[in-house]
XYZ file of C-alpha atoms in Angstrom:
434
model
C -225.435 131.017 -176.484
C -228.444 131.188 -178.833
C -229.331 134.650 -177.561
C -225.790 136.000 -178.048
C -225.658 134.473 -181.517
C -228.943 136.129 -182.484
C -227.748 139.477 -181.125
C -224.559 139.199 -183.167
C -226.618 138.504 -186.303
C -228.751 141.563 -185.562
C -225.700 143.755 -184.967
C -224.078 142.683 -188.214
C -227.282 143.207 -190.184
C -227.595 146.698 -188.691
C -224.237 147.631 -190.170
C -226.294 148.035 -193.332
C -228.249 150.848 -191.699
C -225.001 152.448 -190.543
C -223.548 152.391 -194.063
C -226.797 153.612 -195.592
C -226.835 156.673 -193.372
C -223.105 157.326 -193.361
C -222.639 157.310 -197.128
C -225.717 159.496 -197.599
C -224.675 162.107 -195.017
C -220.890 162.228 -195.470
C -221.326 163.960 -198.828
C -222.184 167.156 -196.925
C -218.538 167.557 -195.934
C -216.956 165.848 -198.934
C -218.838 167.967 -201.468
C -216.922 171.101 -200.472
C -213.631 169.565 -201.595
C -215.100 167.713 -204.572
C -216.459 171.059 -205.790
C -213.055 172.675 -205.409
C -211.133 169.851 -207.110
C -213.458 169.463 -210.098
C -214.776 173.051 -210.344
C -218.394 171.965 -210.022
C -221.245 174.299 -210.856
C -224.162 174.591 -208.402
C -226.191 172.321 -210.701
C -223.440 169.680 -210.698
C -223.187 169.919 -206.929
C -226.894 169.146 -206.736
C -226.430 166.135 -209.010
C -223.589 164.758 -206.868
C -225.630 165.164 -203.687
C -228.920 163.777 -205.018
C -227.971 161.036 -207.485
C -227.612 158.564 -204.602
C -231.356 158.980 -203.956
C -232.084 157.923 -207.538
C -230.004 154.796 -206.946
C -231.827 154.201 -203.659
C -235.189 154.370 -205.415
C -234.024 151.806 -207.999
C -232.552 149.589 -205.278
C -235.761 149.707 -203.266
C -237.826 148.717 -206.318
C -235.651 145.653 -206.967
C -235.253 144.606 -203.323
C -238.544 142.717 -203.080
C -237.767 140.501 -206.054
C -234.227 139.788 -204.859
C -235.336 139.045 -201.284
C -238.024 136.587 -202.450
C -236.046 134.989 -205.255
C -232.659 134.530 -203.593
C -233.389 134.979 -199.874
C -232.850 137.780 -197.391
C -229.276 136.784 -196.529
C -228.021 136.508 -200.117
C -229.593 139.839 -201.024
C -227.828 141.396 -198.036
C -224.552 139.873 -199.255
C -225.121 141.650 -202.570
C -225.733 145.003 -200.884
C -222.626 144.729 -198.683
C -220.564 143.781 -201.748
C -221.798 146.903 -203.558
C -220.885 149.060 -200.540
C -217.417 147.531 -200.412
C -216.655 147.813 -204.131
C -217.972 151.363 -204.440
C -215.907 152.487 -201.419
C -212.695 150.917 -202.721
C -213.322 152.256 -206.220
C -213.261 155.837 -204.943
C -209.596 156.038 -205.927
C -210.812 155.876 -209.555
C -212.894 159.036 -209.093
C -211.001 161.397 -211.401
C -213.974 163.121 -213.044
C -217.512 164.262 -212.367
C -218.901 161.401 -214.456
C -217.029 158.794 -212.394
C -218.238 160.307 -209.139
C -221.839 160.299 -210.350
C -221.603 156.657 -211.444
C -220.128 155.605 -208.087
C -222.783 157.538 -206.159
C -225.553 156.002 -208.266
C -224.052 152.516 -207.767
C -223.811 153.086 -204.012
C -227.431 154.248 -204.020
C -228.497 150.787 -205.204
C -227.026 149.338 -202.009
C -228.720 152.052 -199.950
C -232.113 151.132 -201.405
C -231.516 147.418 -200.916
C -230.335 147.858 -197.342
C -233.261 150.019 -196.297
C -235.663 147.189 -197.103
C -233.546 144.091 -196.405
C -232.309 144.940 -192.907
C -235.780 145.525 -191.354
C -237.272 142.393 -192.924
C -234.318 140.199 -191.923
C -234.372 141.539 -188.361
C -238.137 141.063 -188.072
C -237.928 137.475 -189.277
C -235.110 136.330 -186.988
C -236.262 138.170 -183.848
C -238.334 136.589 -181.060
C -241.799 138.240 -180.908
C -241.144 139.787 -177.479
C -238.003 141.541 -178.763
C -238.944 142.207 -182.392
C -239.634 145.902 -181.853
C -236.232 146.446 -180.268
C -234.490 144.407 -182.967
C -235.977 146.398 -185.849
C -235.516 149.698 -183.996
C -231.808 148.878 -183.842
C -231.842 149.423 -187.606
C -232.931 153.044 -187.102
C -230.457 153.362 -184.215
C -227.638 152.291 -186.539
C -228.809 154.978 -188.987
C -228.457 157.652 -186.300
C -224.977 156.359 -185.419
C -224.031 156.512 -189.104
C -225.174 160.106 -189.319
C -223.211 161.098 -186.223
C -220.040 159.343 -187.415
C -220.396 161.055 -190.799
C -220.413 164.439 -189.015
C -217.295 163.495 -187.052
C -215.445 162.165 -190.124
C -216.284 165.390 -191.965
C -214.770 167.320 -189.062
C -211.599 165.201 -188.952
C -211.127 165.057 -192.719
C -211.793 168.723 -193.443
C -208.327 170.092 -192.459
C -206.715 167.610 -194.878
C -209.345 167.955 -197.648
C -209.419 164.128 -197.553
C -212.763 163.581 -199.274
C -211.744 160.194 -200.680
C -210.853 159.009 -197.180
C -214.379 159.949 -196.112
C -215.733 157.399 -198.605
C -213.084 154.749 -197.834
C -214.441 154.475 -194.281
C -217.470 152.583 -195.629
C -215.225 149.673 -196.625
C -214.655 148.714 -192.971
C -218.267 147.900 -191.959
C -218.951 146.577 -195.479
C -216.097 144.071 -195.183
C -217.183 142.974 -191.708
C -220.766 142.475 -192.833
C -219.833 140.683 -196.054
C -217.628 138.121 -194.320
C -220.043 137.584 -191.407
C -223.073 136.978 -193.632
C -221.468 133.874 -195.102
C -221.649 132.298 -191.626
C -225.186 133.440 -190.771
C -228.419 131.526 -191.427
C -231.134 132.416 -193.862
C -234.378 133.805 -192.484
C -236.471 130.865 -191.209
C -239.586 132.614 -192.534
C -238.164 132.718 -196.054
C -237.145 129.062 -195.823
C -240.645 128.173 -194.710
C -242.157 130.223 -197.518
C -240.087 128.173 -199.947
C -241.294 124.910 -198.421
C -237.934 124.123 -196.811
C -239.403 123.255 -193.422
C -236.532 121.073 -192.162
C -234.001 123.846 -192.765
C -236.322 126.360 -191.114
C -236.538 124.151 -188.011
C -232.749 123.916 -187.805
C -232.417 127.696 -188.005
C -235.089 128.203 -185.336
C -233.238 125.790 -183.038
C -229.980 127.596 -183.716
C -231.206 131.140 -183.021
C -233.295 130.130 -180.032
C -236.772 130.641 -181.452
C -240.019 128.777 -180.951
C -241.077 125.994 -183.292
C -244.607 127.397 -183.240
C -243.156 130.293 -185.268
C -243.080 127.910 -188.219
C -246.836 128.012 -188.636
C -247.727 129.850 -191.821
C -250.778 130.253 -194.012
C -249.529 131.254 -197.447
C -246.325 130.496 -199.308
C -244.253 133.276 -200.830
C -244.989 132.082 -204.345
C -248.729 132.429 -203.700
C -248.580 136.074 -202.672
C -250.324 138.600 -204.934
C -249.579 142.029 -203.491
C -252.325 144.068 -205.135
C -255.184 141.998 -203.780
C -258.290 143.385 -202.098
C -257.486 141.610 -198.820
C -254.225 143.578 -198.552
C -255.687 146.963 -199.525
C -255.852 148.457 -196.018
C -252.415 147.145 -195.064
C -250.930 148.601 -198.244
C -252.606 151.941 -197.511
C -251.180 151.911 -193.967
C -247.676 151.122 -195.210
C -247.752 153.761 -197.948
C -249.056 156.470 -195.609
C -246.501 155.573 -192.927
C -243.629 155.646 -195.427
C -244.679 158.883 -197.131
C -245.652 160.878 -194.047
C -242.466 159.870 -192.265
C -240.768 162.142 -194.818
C -243.587 164.692 -195.227
C -243.296 165.551 -191.538
C -240.435 167.748 -192.721
C -237.565 166.013 -190.938
C -235.018 166.699 -193.664
C -236.249 170.267 -194.080
C -235.901 170.904 -190.334
C -232.407 169.411 -190.246
C -231.294 171.322 -193.357
C -232.892 174.527 -192.062
C -231.337 174.155 -188.598
C -228.205 176.272 -189.294
C -230.386 179.210 -190.346
C -232.587 178.806 -187.258
C -229.512 178.702 -185.042
C -228.035 181.724 -186.807
C -231.215 183.728 -186.244
C -230.970 182.811 -182.558
C -227.416 184.163 -182.346
C -225.388 180.965 -182.830
C -223.481 182.232 -185.837
C -219.883 182.610 -184.763
C -216.929 180.248 -184.715
C -217.897 176.590 -184.453
C -221.380 177.277 -183.091
C -223.116 175.964 -186.221
C -220.967 172.813 -186.265
C -221.598 172.233 -182.575
C -225.337 172.644 -183.090
C -225.291 170.124 -185.948
C -223.395 167.614 -183.837
C -225.857 168.230 -181.010
C -228.722 167.323 -183.350
C -226.943 164.074 -184.155
C -226.422 163.269 -180.472
C -230.087 163.972 -179.649
C -231.074 161.708 -182.525
C -228.964 158.838 -181.149
C -230.206 159.250 -177.563
C -233.869 159.352 -178.547
C -233.653 156.304 -180.814
C -231.834 154.339 -178.101
C -234.667 155.251 -175.738
C -237.127 153.797 -178.245
C -235.240 150.481 -178.173
C -235.881 150.335 -174.428
C -239.552 151.367 -174.627
C -241.044 149.927 -177.810
C -241.646 146.351 -176.656
C -242.851 147.572 -173.272
C -245.312 150.296 -174.248
C -246.098 149.325 -177.825
C -245.714 150.782 -181.286
C -249.030 152.625 -181.541
C -248.640 154.630 -178.317
C -245.107 155.792 -179.106
C -246.068 156.636 -182.693
C -249.001 158.792 -181.567
C -246.876 160.569 -178.934
C -244.191 161.195 -181.532
C -246.561 162.482 -184.221
C -248.386 164.754 -181.770
C -245.076 166.176 -180.526
C -243.801 166.724 -184.051
C -246.976 168.640 -184.902
C -246.679 170.783 -181.755
C -243.031 171.674 -182.369
C -243.764 172.546 -186.000
C -246.458 174.963 -184.820
C -243.960 176.621 -182.456
C -241.448 176.992 -185.294
C -244.132 178.515 -187.530
C -244.908 181.059 -184.820
C -241.202 181.878 -184.479
C -240.834 182.362 -188.243
C -243.959 184.521 -188.467
C -242.843 187.008 -185.787
C -239.708 188.923 -184.951
C -239.893 188.286 -181.220
C -236.344 187.646 -179.858
C -237.762 185.324 -177.203
C -239.318 183.091 -179.876
C -236.025 183.070 -181.776
C -234.332 181.837 -178.610
C -236.996 179.190 -178.048
C -236.609 177.977 -181.633
C -233.231 176.374 -180.865
C -234.480 173.952 -178.154
C -237.640 173.501 -180.261
C -235.604 172.110 -183.156
C -233.796 169.796 -180.733
C -237.140 168.719 -179.257
C -238.524 168.141 -182.756
C -235.632 165.811 -183.608
C -235.994 164.040 -180.243
C -239.729 163.425 -180.739
C -239.312 162.367 -184.360
C -236.621 159.858 -183.403
C -238.748 158.559 -180.545
C -241.454 157.281 -182.875
C -241.760 158.380 -186.494
C -238.157 157.528 -187.356
C -237.884 153.954 -186.034
C -241.462 152.762 -185.546
C -242.467 153.185 -189.172
C -239.843 150.581 -190.097
C -240.994 148.303 -187.291
C -244.653 148.432 -188.341
C -244.120 147.884 -192.058
C -241.900 144.901 -191.286
C -244.626 143.377 -189.072
C -248.049 143.985 -190.626
C -247.593 142.096 -193.893
C -247.979 138.320 -194.187
C -245.094 136.187 -195.390
C -246.610 135.697 -198.845
C -246.212 139.387 -199.752
C -243.897 140.735 -197.054
C -240.862 141.389 -199.269
C -242.946 142.857 -202.094
C -244.841 145.135 -199.692
C -241.675 146.346 -197.944
C -240.094 146.976 -201.322
C -243.049 149.181 -202.272
C -243.025 151.014 -198.922
C -239.280 151.579 -199.113
C -239.665 152.923 -202.641
C -242.359 155.329 -201.398
C -240.084 156.430 -198.547
C -237.123 157.219 -200.810
C -239.326 158.880 -203.428
C -240.937 161.055 -200.749
C -237.507 161.885 -199.373
C -236.345 162.952 -202.823
C -239.442 165.095 -203.408
C -239.103 166.851 -200.038
C -235.415 167.614 -200.626
C -236.166 168.788 -204.173
C -239.149 170.961 -203.226
C -237.790 172.482 -200.012
C -235.559 175.226 -201.479
C -238.219 176.018 -204.085
C -241.021 176.490 -201.566
C -238.689 178.295 -199.173
C -237.807 180.890 -201.795
C -241.301 181.230 -203.247
C -243.627 181.234 -200.203
C -241.213 181.687 -197.292
C -240.327 179.651 -194.204
C -243.626 180.255 -192.394
C -245.834 178.789 -195.112
C -243.337 176.061 -195.987
C -243.478 174.712 -192.447
C -247.235 175.286 -192.360
C -247.483 172.702 -195.143
C -245.486 170.211 -193.046
C -247.697 170.931 -190.039
C -250.877 170.370 -192.074
C -249.565 167.068 -193.434
C -248.522 166.033 -189.924
C -252.050 166.715 -188.682
C -253.505 164.518 -191.445
C -251.025 161.782 -190.554
C -251.988 161.936 -186.877
C -255.697 161.547 -187.700
C -254.918 158.590 -189.959
C -252.775 156.892 -187.315
C -255.456 157.303 -184.642
C -258.004 155.631 -186.900
C -256.045 152.879 -188.625
C -252.733 151.930 -186.962
C -253.001 148.600 -185.088
C -250.955 147.566 -182.061
C -248.541 144.755 -182.937
C -246.599 144.446 -179.679
C -245.830 140.934 -178.450
C -247.540 139.066 -181.298
C -245.748 136.672 -183.616
C -245.718 137.466 -187.308
C -248.069 134.530 -187.870
C -250.504 135.806 -185.244
C -250.478 139.215 -186.903
C -251.184 137.602 -190.264
C -254.292 135.913 -188.879
C -255.391 139.077 -187.065
C -254.830 141.606 -189.842
C -255.545 139.576 -192.965
C -257.443 136.329 -192.503
C -259.900 137.619 -189.895
C -260.986 140.338 -192.354
C -261.731 138.149 -195.360
């Protein structure tokens, strides 16, 4: 019973990842009809698509304070409430200004969710299953992306762009109601000195009472301290280079790659996009099965090496006019997405939710999440500029160079965290290095 209850908590928390991804991706289809209805200029289209990232950056910055001050569960309640209200308020969207405000408001929930779900999952999960639990967050993101593609396809014939946004209200309502019946993170309770409550939660979710051992209280945590310097560097590099690997550029550039390979007629481009989404889901699900068996470090290194190799193949294809290389570029893009989703996508969130001690965990994840969204924004902003100014070959050469630097950093500094409790990791990574 305890195991099923914990799994249900994890599933409900992961709805946040689903909503985060869905509401970010569904704009791709909705924007066509929003542009037509409100006569948007290209600049306004860019604002509608990107303003949610500004909200996500602001949400990520505030998430650490909210998670420490009010608890992980209450902060999640706030994010699900924002998702619900912004989805239902779509019927008020009668102008560009209203749309921008709603997208910015929704972005706050996106930023909150991207930090709160991994930390909540990490703190309720048993050590032996923590990798799988946190990876489920990334898995829910891939499901959200795939569903967004399908909703775009179903809504397009009816130009039902408001319906595309209404869909978010369903998981938001389920999560909001469920969270009122779920416990607070036992780690947060312990960090607030509420040991008796923490023990009751541990008993309820089937944990081990030894998990209640802790060294520092949340109120004692000073993030920018010399003893956390290396861990902060690891988290920042992981969060930034997850985006600088070029994942969004590859996904956005995929239609052009497919077109150059001859997939340019009928629904070929749509099919290829859906295929990318399916590969993403399959690979992330595979990570759930492997991460607690083979470890975070090994999968991360395999993923980063594969990403670098596939980028080099794409560079070669862009730099030549060989028809064979154009043909190879299609499965190469699919392989790139598969390898990214096998490690870089999910494992970054697992590691940054594990390596920080309780005293600064929320603050550190807030910073890392902020770095992730900022890097995402910069990549999306810079991609069309670099593509038009230096061409596809050199644009992807930059991503390959950054991926090589990331691989060298990971080989040198990334620890293995498999199977250890969060308290054991605190002693290993922080207190043993004083």
